[in-house]
Each structure stands twice: as structure tokens, then as C-alpha cells.
mmCIF file with all atom_site columns, C-alpha atoms in Angstrom:
data_model
loop_
_atom_site.group_PDB
_atom_site.id
_atom_site.type_symbol
_atom_site.label_atom_id
_atom_site.label_alt_id
_atom_site.label_comp_id
_atom_site.label_asym_id
_atom_site.label_entity_id
_atom_site.label_seq_id
_atom_site.pdbx_PDB_ins_code
_atom_site.Cartn_x
_atom_site.Cartn_y
_atom_site.Cartn_z
_atom_site.occupancy
_atom_site.B_iso_or_equiv
_atom_site.pdbx_formal_charge
_atom_site.auth_seq_id
_atom_site.auth_comp_id
_atom_site.auth_asym_id
_atom_site.auth_atom_id
_atom_site.pdbx_PDB_model_num
ATOM 1   C CA . MET A 1 1   ? -25.081 23.394  -7.059  1.00 32.00 ? 1   MET A CA 1
ATOM 2   C CA . GLU A 1 2   ? -24.253 21.043  -4.209  1.00 35.00 ? 2   GLU A CA 1
ATOM 3   C CA . ASP A 1 3   ? -22.973 17.482  -4.715  1.00 35.00 ? 3   ASP A CA 1
ATOM 4   C CA . ARG A 1 4   ? -25.127 14.870  -3.031  1.00 39.00 ? 4   ARG A CA 1
ATOM 5   C CA . ALA A 1 5   ? -23.615 11.945  -1.201  1.00 41.00 ? 5   ALA A CA 1
ATOM 6   C CA . GLU A 1 6   ? -26.920 10.059  -1.039  1.00 43.00 ? 6   GLU A CA 1
ATOM 7   C CA . THR A 1 7   ? -29.056 8.696   -3.825  1.00 45.00 ? 7   THR A CA 1
ATOM 8   C CA . THR A 1 8   ? -32.695 7.779   -3.800  1.00 50.00 ? 8   THR A CA 1
ATOM 9   C CA . ALA A 1 9   ? -34.370 4.684   -5.178  1.00 50.00 ? 9   ALA A CA 1
ATOM 10  C CA . GLY A 1 10  ? -34.375 4.607   -8.954  1.00 63.00 ? 10  GLY A CA 1
ATOM 11  C CA . GLU A 1 11  ? -31.219 6.670   -9.367  1.00 90.00 ? 11  GLU A CA 1
ATOM 12  C CA . TYR A 1 12  ? -28.137 5.414   -11.114 1.00 94.00 ? 12  TYR A CA 1
ATOM 13  C CA . VAL A 1 13  ? -24.535 6.335   -11.838 1.00 96.00 ? 13  VAL A CA 1
ATOM 14  C CA . GLU A 1 14  ? -22.897 5.788   -15.218 1.00 96.00 ? 14  GLU A CA 1
ATOM 15  C CA . LEU A 1 15  ? -19.224 5.440   -15.965 1.00 97.00 ? 15  LEU A CA 1
ATOM 16  C CA . GLU A 1 16  ? -17.201 5.413   -19.185 1.00 97.00 ? 16  GLU A CA 1
ATOM 17  C CA . TYR A 1 17  ? -13.551 4.442   -19.010 1.00 96.00 ? 17  TYR A CA 1
ATOM 18  C CA . GLN A 1 18  ? -10.524 2.596   -20.331 1.00 96.00 ? 18  GLN A CA 1
ATOM 19  C CA . LEU A 1 19  ? -8.911  0.312   -17.769 1.00 96.00 ? 19  LEU A CA 1
ATOM 20  C CA . THR A 1 20  ? -5.248  0.939   -16.951 1.00 95.00 ? 20  THR A CA 1
ATOM 21  C CA . ARG A 1 21  ? -2.524  -1.144  -15.319 1.00 94.00 ? 21  ARG A CA 1
ATOM 22  C CA . GLU A 1 22  ? -2.731  1.120   -12.284 1.00 95.00 ? 22  GLU A CA 1
ATOM 23  C CA . ASP A 1 23  ? -6.472  0.389   -11.975 1.00 96.00 ? 23  ASP A CA 1
ATOM 24  C CA . PHE A 1 24  ? -5.684  -3.319  -11.868 1.00 95.00 ? 24  PHE A CA 1
ATOM 25  C CA . ARG A 1 25  ? -2.754  -2.859  -9.495  1.00 94.00 ? 25  ARG A CA 1
ATOM 26  C CA . GLN A 1 26  ? -4.997  -1.071  -7.013  1.00 95.00 ? 26  GLN A CA 1
ATOM 27  C CA . ALA A 1 27  ? -7.849  -3.557  -7.517  1.00 95.00 ? 27  ALA A CA 1
ATOM 28  C CA . LEU A 1 28  ? -5.580  -6.565  -6.998  1.00 92.00 ? 28  LEU A CA 1
ATOM 29  C CA . LYS A 1 29  ? -4.132  -4.984  -3.866  1.00 91.00 ? 29  LYS A CA 1
ATOM 30  C CA . ALA A 1 30  ? -7.681  -4.492  -2.521  1.00 92.00 ? 30  ALA A CA 1
ATOM 31  C CA . ARG A 1 31  ? -8.517  -8.090  -3.453  1.00 92.00 ? 31  ARG A CA 1
ATOM 32  C CA . ALA A 1 32  ? -5.403  -9.338  -1.659  1.00 88.00 ? 32  ALA A CA 1
ATOM 33  C CA . LYS A 1 33  ? -6.530  -7.610  1.543   1.00 87.00 ? 33  LYS A CA 1
ATOM 34  C CA . ALA A 1 34  ? -9.937  -9.302  1.273   1.00 86.00 ? 34  ALA A CA 1
ATOM 35  C CA . SER A 1 35  ? -8.681  -12.773 0.339   1.00 81.00 ? 35  SER A CA 1
ATOM 36  C CA . GLY A 1 36  ? -7.682  -15.135 3.117   1.00 72.00 ? 36  GLY A CA 1
ATOM 37  C CA . ARG A 1 37  ? -5.607  -17.229 0.715   1.00 69.00 ? 37  ARG A CA 1
ATOM 38  C CA . VAL A 1 38  ? -3.514  -14.271 -0.418  1.00 70.00 ? 38  VAL A CA 1
ATOM 39  C CA . GLN A 1 39  ? -2.948  -13.178 3.166   1.00 70.00 ? 39  GLN A CA 1
ATOM 40  C CA . ARG A 1 40  ? -1.887  -16.696 4.185   1.00 73.00 ? 40  ARG A CA 1
ATOM 41  C CA . THR A 1 41  ? 0.518   -16.897 1.235   1.00 74.00 ? 41  THR A CA 1
ATOM 42  C CA . GLN A 1 42  ? 2.060   -13.559 2.144   1.00 74.00 ? 42  GLN A CA 1
ATOM 43  C CA . ARG A 1 43  ? 2.427   -14.547 5.812   1.00 79.00 ? 43  ARG A CA 1
ATOM 44  C CA . PHE A 1 44  ? 4.050   -17.823 4.773   1.00 78.00 ? 44  PHE A CA 1
ATOM 45  C CA . ALA A 1 45  ? 6.476   -15.931 2.521   1.00 76.00 ? 45  ALA A CA 1
ATOM 46  C CA . VAL A 1 46  ? 7.380   -13.492 5.296   1.00 79.00 ? 46  VAL A CA 1
ATOM 47  C CA . MET A 1 47  ? 8.056   -16.417 7.660   1.00 81.00 ? 47  MET A CA 1
ATOM 48  C CA . GLY A 1 48  ? 10.233  -18.043 4.986   1.00 77.00 ? 48  GLY A CA 1
ATOM 49  C CA . VAL A 1 49  ? 12.212  -14.853 4.493   1.00 77.00 ? 49  VAL A CA 1
ATOM 50  C CA . ALA A 1 50  ? 12.625  -14.515 8.269   1.00 79.00 ? 50  ALA A CA 1
ATOM 51  C CA . LEU A 1 51  ? 13.931  -18.097 8.487   1.00 77.00 ? 51  LEU A CA 1
ATOM 52  C CA . LEU A 1 52  ? 16.358  -17.503 5.637   1.00 75.00 ? 52  LEU A CA 1
ATOM 53  C CA . ALA A 1 53  ? 17.561  -14.257 7.244   1.00 77.00 ? 53  ALA A CA 1
ATOM 54  C CA . GLY A 1 54  ? 17.904  -16.082 10.553  1.00 75.00 ? 54  GLY A CA 1
ATOM 55  C CA . ALA A 1 55  ? 19.959  -18.805 8.888   1.00 75.00 ? 55  ALA A CA 1
ATOM 56  C CA . SER A 1 56  ? 22.338  -16.099 7.781   1.00 75.00 ? 56  SER A CA 1
ATOM 57  C CA . VAL A 1 57  ? 22.462  -14.175 11.052  1.00 75.00 ? 57  VAL A CA 1
ATOM 58  C CA . VAL A 1 58  ? 23.161  -17.172 13.338  1.00 77.00 ? 58  VAL A CA 1
ATOM 59  C CA . PRO A 1 59  ? 26.607  -17.886 11.804  1.00 77.00 ? 59  PRO A CA 1
ATOM 60  C CA . LEU A 1 60  ? 27.352  -14.156 11.927  1.00 75.00 ? 60  LEU A CA 1
ATOM 61  C CA . ALA A 1 61  ? 26.596  -14.122 15.676  1.00 78.00 ? 61  ALA A CA 1
ATOM 62  C CA . LYS A 1 62  ? 29.084  -16.982 16.111  1.00 80.00 ? 62  LYS A CA 1
ATOM 63  C CA . GLY A 1 63  ? 31.759  -14.943 14.343  1.00 80.00 ? 63  GLY A CA 1
ATOM 64  C CA . GLU A 1 64  ? 31.510  -16.979 11.160  1.00 81.00 ? 64  GLU A CA 1
ATOM 65  C CA . ALA A 1 65  ? 30.770  -15.819 7.642   1.00 80.00 ? 65  ALA A CA 1
ATOM 66  C CA . PRO A 1 66  ? 27.050  -15.242 7.000   1.00 75.00 ? 66  PRO A CA 1
ATOM 67  C CA . ASP A 1 67  ? 25.188  -17.595 4.701   1.00 75.00 ? 67  ASP A CA 1
ATOM 68  C CA . VAL A 1 68  ? 25.021  -15.381 1.617   1.00 77.00 ? 68  VAL A CA 1
ATOM 69  C CA . ARG A 1 69  ? 22.871  -17.893 -0.279  1.00 79.00 ? 69  ARG A CA 1
ATOM 70  C CA . SER A 1 70  ? 20.114  -17.677 2.358   1.00 75.00 ? 70  SER A CA 1
ATOM 71  C CA . LEU A 1 71  ? 20.164  -13.879 2.240   1.00 75.00 ? 71  LEU A CA 1
ATOM 72  C CA . MET A 1 72  ? 19.995  -13.887 -1.553  1.00 79.00 ? 72  MET A CA 1
ATOM 73  C CA . MET A 1 73  ? 17.108  -16.388 -1.551  1.00 79.00 ? 73  MET A CA 1
ATOM 74  C CA . GLY A 1 74  ? 15.196  -14.259 0.979   1.00 78.00 ? 74  GLY A CA 1
ATOM 75  C CA . GLY A 1 75  ? 15.755  -11.172 -1.124  1.00 79.00 ? 75  GLY A CA 1
ATOM 76  C CA . LEU A 1 76  ? 14.642  -13.007 -4.247  1.00 79.00 ? 76  LEU A CA 1
ATOM 77  C CA . ILE A 1 77  ? 11.432  -14.161 -2.545  1.00 77.00 ? 77  ILE A CA 1
ATOM 78  C CA . VAL A 1 78  ? 10.648  -10.593 -1.483  1.00 76.00 ? 78  VAL A CA 1
ATOM 79  C CA . VAL A 1 79  ? 11.267  -9.208  -4.960  1.00 75.00 ? 79  VAL A CA 1
ATOM 80  C CA . LEU A 1 80  ? 9.297   -11.951 -6.713  1.00 74.00 ? 80  LEU A CA 1
ATOM 81  C CA . LEU A 1 81  ? 6.299   -12.107 -4.389  1.00 71.00 ? 81  LEU A CA 1
ATOM 82  C CA . PHE A 1 82  ? 5.895   -8.506  -3.288  1.00 72.00 ? 82  PHE A CA 1
ATOM 83  C CA . VAL A 1 83  ? 7.237   -6.512  -6.251  1.00 74.00 ? 83  VAL A CA 1
ATOM 84  C CA . LEU A 1 84  ? 7.358   -8.478  -9.487  1.00 76.00 ? 84  LEU A CA 1
ATOM 85  C CA . GLN A 1 85  ? 4.304   -10.740 -9.076  1.00 78.00 ? 85  GLN A CA 1
ATOM 86  C CA . PRO A 1 86  ? 1.756   -7.912  -8.435  1.00 79.00 ? 86  PRO A CA 1
ATOM 87  C CA . TRP A 1 87  ? 3.181   -5.891  -11.327 1.00 81.00 ? 87  TRP A CA 1
ATOM 88  C CA . LEU A 1 88  ? 3.075   -8.869  -13.725 1.00 82.00 ? 88  LEU A CA 1
ATOM 89  C CA . THR A 1 89  ? -0.453  -9.844  -12.664 1.00 83.00 ? 89  THR A CA 1
ATOM 90  C CA . ALA A 1 90  ? -1.763  -6.292  -13.163 1.00 85.00 ? 90  ALA A CA 1
ATOM 91  C CA . ARG A 1 91  ? -0.016  -6.179  -16.532 1.00 88.00 ? 91  ARG A CA 1
ATOM 92  C CA . GLN A 1 92  ? -1.675  -9.434  -17.620 1.00 87.00 ? 92  GLN A CA 1
ATOM 93  C CA . PHE A 1 93  ? -5.140  -8.339  -16.463 1.00 83.00 ? 93  PHE A CA 1
ATOM 94  C CA . HIS A 1 94  ? -4.694  -5.061  -18.331 1.00 85.00 ? 94  HIS A CA 1
ATOM 95  C CA . LYS A 1 95  ? -3.571  -6.841  -21.482 1.00 88.00 ? 95  LYS A CA 1
ATOM 96  C CA . LEU A 1 96  ? -6.718  -9.008  -21.455 1.00 83.00 ? 96  LEU A CA 1
ATOM 97  C CA . ALA A 1 97  ? -9.072  -6.130  -20.615 1.00 85.00 ? 97  ALA A CA 1
ATOM 98  C CA . SER A 1 98  ? -7.610  -3.717  -23.184 1.00 84.00 ? 98  SER A CA 1
ATOM 99  C CA . ARG A 1 99  ? -8.683  -6.048  -25.991 1.00 88.00 ? 99  ARG A CA 1
ATOM 100 C CA . ASN A 1 100 ? -12.274 -5.013  -25.272 1.00 88.00 ? 100 ASN A CA 1
ATOM 101 C CA . GLY A 1 101 ? -11.717 -1.288  -25.763 1.00 91.00 ? 101 GLY A CA 1
ATOM 102 C CA . ALA A 1 102 ? -13.738 1.281   -23.836 1.00 95.00 ? 102 ALA A CA 1
ATOM 103 C CA . TYR A 1 103 ? -16.020 0.198   -21.020 1.00 96.00 ? 103 TYR A CA 1
ATOM 104 C CA . ARG A 1 104 ? -19.400 1.526   -19.914 1.00 97.00 ? 104 ARG A CA 1
ATOM 105 C CA . ALA A 1 105 ? -20.862 0.721   -16.539 1.00 97.00 ? 105 ALA A CA 1
ATOM 106 C CA . ARG A 1 106 ? -24.144 1.523   -14.860 1.00 97.00 ? 106 ARG A CA 1
ATOM 107 C CA . ILE A 1 107 ? -24.665 1.181   -11.116 1.00 97.00 ? 107 ILE A CA 1
ATOM 108 C CA . ASP A 1 108 ? -28.287 1.121   -9.955  1.00 96.00 ? 108 ASP A CA 1
ATOM 109 C CA . ASP A 1 109 ? -30.550 -0.552  -7.411  1.00 95.00 ? 109 ASP A CA 1
ATOM 110 C CA . CYS A 1 110 ? -30.523 -3.816  -9.403  1.00 94.00 ? 110 CYS A CA 1
ATOM 111 C CA . GLY A 1 111 ? -26.732 -4.143  -9.520  1.00 96.00 ? 111 GLY A CA 1
ATOM 112 C CA . VAL A 1 112 ? -23.973 -3.226  -11.944 1.00 97.00 ? 112 VAL A CA 1
ATOM 113 C CA . THR A 1 113 ? -24.014 -3.644  -15.710 1.00 97.00 ? 113 THR A CA 1
ATOM 114 C CA . VAL A 1 114 ? -20.659 -3.484  -17.493 1.00 97.00 ? 114 VAL A CA 1
ATOM 115 C CA . SER A 1 115 ? -20.456 -3.478  -21.278 1.00 96.00 ? 115 SER A CA 1
ATOM 116 C CA . ASN A 1 116 ? -17.718 -3.209  -23.893 1.00 95.00 ? 116 ASN A CA 1
ATOM 117 C CA . THR A 1 117 ? -17.041 -4.435  -27.429 1.00 92.00 ? 117 THR A CA 1
ATOM 118 C CA . GLY A 1 118 ? -16.783 -7.989  -26.069 1.00 87.00 ? 118 GLY A CA 1
ATOM 119 C CA . GLY A 1 119 ? -20.305 -7.996  -24.659 1.00 93.00 ? 119 GLY A CA 1
ATOM 120 C CA . SER A 1 120 ? -22.249 -7.089  -21.567 1.00 94.00 ? 120 SER A CA 1
ATOM 121 C CA . ASN A 1 121 ? -22.345 -8.489  -18.047 1.00 93.00 ? 121 ASN A CA 1
ATOM 122 C CA . GLN A 1 122 ? -25.038 -7.871  -15.428 1.00 95.00 ? 122 GLN A CA 1
ATOM 123 C CA . LEU A 1 123 ? -23.967 -8.382  -11.810 1.00 94.00 ? 123 LEU A CA 1
ATOM 124 C CA . ASN A 1 124 ? -26.694 -8.456  -9.204  1.00 94.00 ? 124 ASN A CA 1
ATOM 125 C CA . TRP A 1 125 ? -25.758 -7.588  -5.660  1.00 96.00 ? 125 TRP A CA 1
ATOM 126 C CA . THR A 1 126 ? -25.461 -11.237 -4.569  1.00 94.00 ? 126 THR A CA 1
ATOM 127 C CA . ALA A 1 127 ? -22.757 -11.850 -7.199  1.00 93.00 ? 127 ALA A CA 1
ATOM 128 C CA . ALA A 1 128 ? -20.595 -9.088  -5.735  1.00 94.00 ? 128 ALA A CA 1
ATOM 129 C CA . PRO A 1 129 ? -21.591 -8.725  -2.067  1.00 96.00 ? 129 PRO A CA 1
ATOM 130 C CA . HIS A 1 130 ? -18.502 -6.712  -1.077  1.00 95.00 ? 130 HIS A CA 1
ATOM 131 C CA . TYR A 1 131 ? -16.569 -3.747  -2.363  1.00 97.00 ? 131 TYR A CA 1
ATOM 132 C CA . ALA A 1 132 ? -13.354 -1.967  -1.552  1.00 96.00 ? 132 ALA A CA 1
ATOM 133 C CA . GLU A 1 133 ? -12.366 1.571   -2.351  1.00 97.00 ? 133 GLU A CA 1
ATOM 134 C CA . THR A 1 134 ? -8.887  2.561   -3.465  1.00 96.00 ? 134 THR A CA 1
ATOM 135 C CA . PRO A 1 135 ? -7.687  6.079   -4.222  1.00 96.00 ? 135 PRO A CA 1
ATOM 136 C CA . ASP A 1 136 ? -8.732  5.761   -7.887  1.00 97.00 ? 136 ASP A CA 1
ATOM 137 C CA . THR A 1 137 ? -11.232 2.875   -8.063  1.00 97.00 ? 137 THR A CA 1
ATOM 138 C CA . LEU A 1 138 ? -14.245 1.166   -6.592  1.00 97.00 ? 138 LEU A CA 1
ATOM 139 C CA . VAL A 1 139 ? -13.645 -2.597  -6.696  1.00 97.00 ? 139 VAL A CA 1
ATOM 140 C CA . LEU A 1 140 ? -16.563 -5.034  -6.517  1.00 97.00 ? 140 LEU A CA 1
ATOM 141 C CA . LEU A 1 141 ? -15.549 -8.366  -4.990  1.00 96.00 ? 141 LEU A CA 1
ATOM 142 C CA . SER A 1 142 ? -17.145 -11.789 -5.050  1.00 94.00 ? 142 SER A CA 1
ATOM 143 C CA . GLY A 1 143 ? -18.195 -13.394 -1.789  1.00 90.00 ? 143 GLY A CA 1
ATOM 144 C CA . ASP A 1 144 ? -16.242 -16.646 -2.003  1.00 89.00 ? 144 ASP A CA 1
ATOM 145 C CA . LYS A 1 145 ? -13.365 -17.174 0.434   1.00 85.00 ? 145 LYS A CA 1
ATOM 146 C CA . ASN A 1 146 ? -10.711 -16.677 -2.267  1.00 82.00 ? 146 ASN A CA 1
ATOM 147 C CA . VAL A 1 147 ? -12.414 -13.605 -3.745  1.00 86.00 ? 147 VAL A CA 1
ATOM 148 C CA . SER A 1 148 ? -12.061 -15.161 -7.171  1.00 86.00 ? 148 SER A CA 1
ATOM 149 C CA . CYS A 1 149 ? -13.909 -12.427 -9.107  1.00 91.00 ? 149 CYS A CA 1
ATOM 150 C CA . LEU A 1 150 ? -13.530 -8.666  -9.152  1.00 92.00 ? 150 LEU A CA 1
ATOM 151 C CA . THR A 1 151 ? -15.003 -5.800  -11.131 1.00 96.00 ? 151 THR A CA 1
ATOM 152 C CA . VAL A 1 152 ? -12.970 -2.602  -11.418 1.00 97.00 ? 152 VAL A CA 1
ATOM 153 C CA . LEU A 1 153 ? -14.817 0.723   -11.647 1.00 97.00 ? 153 LEU A CA 1
ATOM 154 C CA . PRO A 1 154 ? -12.380 3.645   -12.043 1.00 98.00 ? 154 PRO A CA 1
ATOM 155 C CA . LYS A 1 155 ? -13.643 6.815   -10.374 1.00 97.00 ? 155 LYS A CA 1
ATOM 156 C CA . ARG A 1 156 ? -12.421 8.920   -13.307 1.00 97.00 ? 156 ARG A CA 1
ATOM 157 C CA . GLY A 1 157 ? -15.116 7.260   -15.446 1.00 97.00 ? 157 GLY A CA 1
ATOM 158 C CA . VAL A 1 158 ? -17.985 8.910   -13.570 1.00 95.00 ? 158 VAL A CA 1
ATOM 159 C CA . GLN A 1 159 ? -19.896 11.212  -15.908 1.00 84.00 ? 159 GLN A CA 1
ATOM 160 C CA . GLU A 1 160 ? -21.679 13.570  -13.477 1.00 89.00 ? 160 GLU A CA 1
ATOM 161 C CA . PRO A 1 161 ? -20.403 15.872  -10.727 1.00 88.00 ? 161 PRO A CA 1
ATOM 162 C CA . GLY A 1 162 ? -20.903 14.131  -7.395  1.00 89.00 ? 162 GLY A CA 1
ATOM 163 C CA . GLY A 1 163 ? -21.173 10.800  -9.197  1.00 92.00 ? 163 GLY A CA 1
ATOM 164 C CA . VAL A 1 164 ? -18.469 9.110   -7.136  1.00 96.00 ? 164 VAL A CA 1
ATOM 165 C CA . ASP A 1 165 ? -20.399 9.958   -3.961  1.00 95.00 ? 165 ASP A CA 1
ATOM 166 C CA . GLY A 1 166 ? -23.590 8.684   -5.613  1.00 95.00 ? 166 GLY A CA 1
ATOM 167 C CA . ALA A 1 167 ? -21.882 5.440   -6.651  1.00 96.00 ? 167 ALA A CA 1
ATOM 168 C CA . ARG A 1 168 ? -20.505 4.992   -3.145  1.00 96.00 ? 168 ARG A CA 1
ATOM 169 C CA . ALA A 1 169 ? -23.989 5.604   -1.667  1.00 95.00 ? 169 ALA A CA 1
ATOM 170 C CA . LEU A 1 170 ? -25.550 3.004   -4.000  1.00 96.00 ? 170 LEU A CA 1
ATOM 171 C CA . LEU A 1 171 ? -22.865 0.472   -3.136  1.00 97.00 ? 171 LEU A CA 1
ATOM 172 C CA . ASP A 1 172 ? -23.186 1.182   0.598   1.00 97.00 ? 172 ASP A CA 1
ATOM 173 C CA . ARG A 1 173 ? -26.952 0.693   0.374   1.00 95.00 ? 173 ARG A CA 1
ATOM 174 C CA . HIS A 1 174 ? -26.705 -2.752  -1.256  1.00 96.00 ? 174 HIS A CA 1
ATOM 175 C CA . ILE A 1 175 ? -23.364 -4.342  -0.333  1.00 97.00 ? 175 ILE A CA 1
ATOM 176 C CA . HIS A 1 176 ? -20.741 -4.372  2.404   1.00 94.00 ? 176 HIS A CA 1
ATOM 177 C CA . ARG A 1 177 ? -17.651 -2.165  2.217   1.00 96.00 ? 177 ARG A CA 1
ATOM 178 C CA . LEU A 1 178 ? -14.396 -3.844  3.236   1.00 91.00 ? 178 LEU A CA 1
#
């Protein structure tokens, strides 16, 4: 039997899954690429680190001792913003989501319905007009400039063979891929 990459009207894809920290890490990374605010913050941090490194290199070029404090502050910014902060944020999202147990999702022509022990949420396509794909997830993203909302759909939760291709086809039909 051949997997189909296209779906026809009236078809749907169902998923059942438990969210993991890695799901959130990938989803937040995809969100960061889509969010102008996150990109501006990262650019600002890189410029700050460059200035701090420059403050240390200039004395070195003059034959003086480098400014160790500036180098340490630059290193701390890199570790906090690019290593520790994404890990802590994914950890916090996972902690909140794991309280709701197993998730079920259904993607169809009307939108996406996600349910768990905490309740059910129906997203129409205008609520999540964009999506991004990571190696392990499909991430629905809100359309506001800060991409304030996201919905994580792990590919491993697809119940049918070819379901990931079907989900991708449904998403491509209704919303824009980033």
C-alpha cells in the first residue's frame, strides 16, 4: 500500500501523544525563527557580546592585559541567552503541559482540535495561520508579530501510516508554512 502525500476534502489526521521537553525545545526554536521580537533580542545580545569582546581585545592589541571582566560577561550572556534560557523555557512549558496527561489532536478542514484531561481547544485556521516543521514536530503558530501562541503536534503521535504526509498536506492547504 502506498502512502499518500495529499488528502482530499473531508479527510482528517489524528494524533495521540505525550509532550516532551524536546518537543517544546524544537517548537520554541521554530517560534524564535518566526518571531521578530526574538530575532531582535538575539541580534542585540550578539552585538553586546561583540562589544564586550572588543573591549577586551583593544587593550590586548595595545600590549596591555585584556579586560577579563568583559570577556566573562560576554560568555555569561551567551550561556544565559543561547543555552540556559531555551532549556529552562522548554522545561517550564513541559512541566505545565505534563499536568494534562496524554493529548489527542485532530487535524481536518475546519482546523485543529486538541484535547486532554484539562479540556479541549478548537483552533480554526485564522487562529493559527502559520506553521513550521521541525525534525520531530509540526508547530502551529499564531499570526501576531510576537507569535505569542503555539500548538505543538509531535509527528510520533500520528496514528496511521502516511499520516505525517497527510497532516502536512492539510496544513499546506489551509495555512502558510514558514
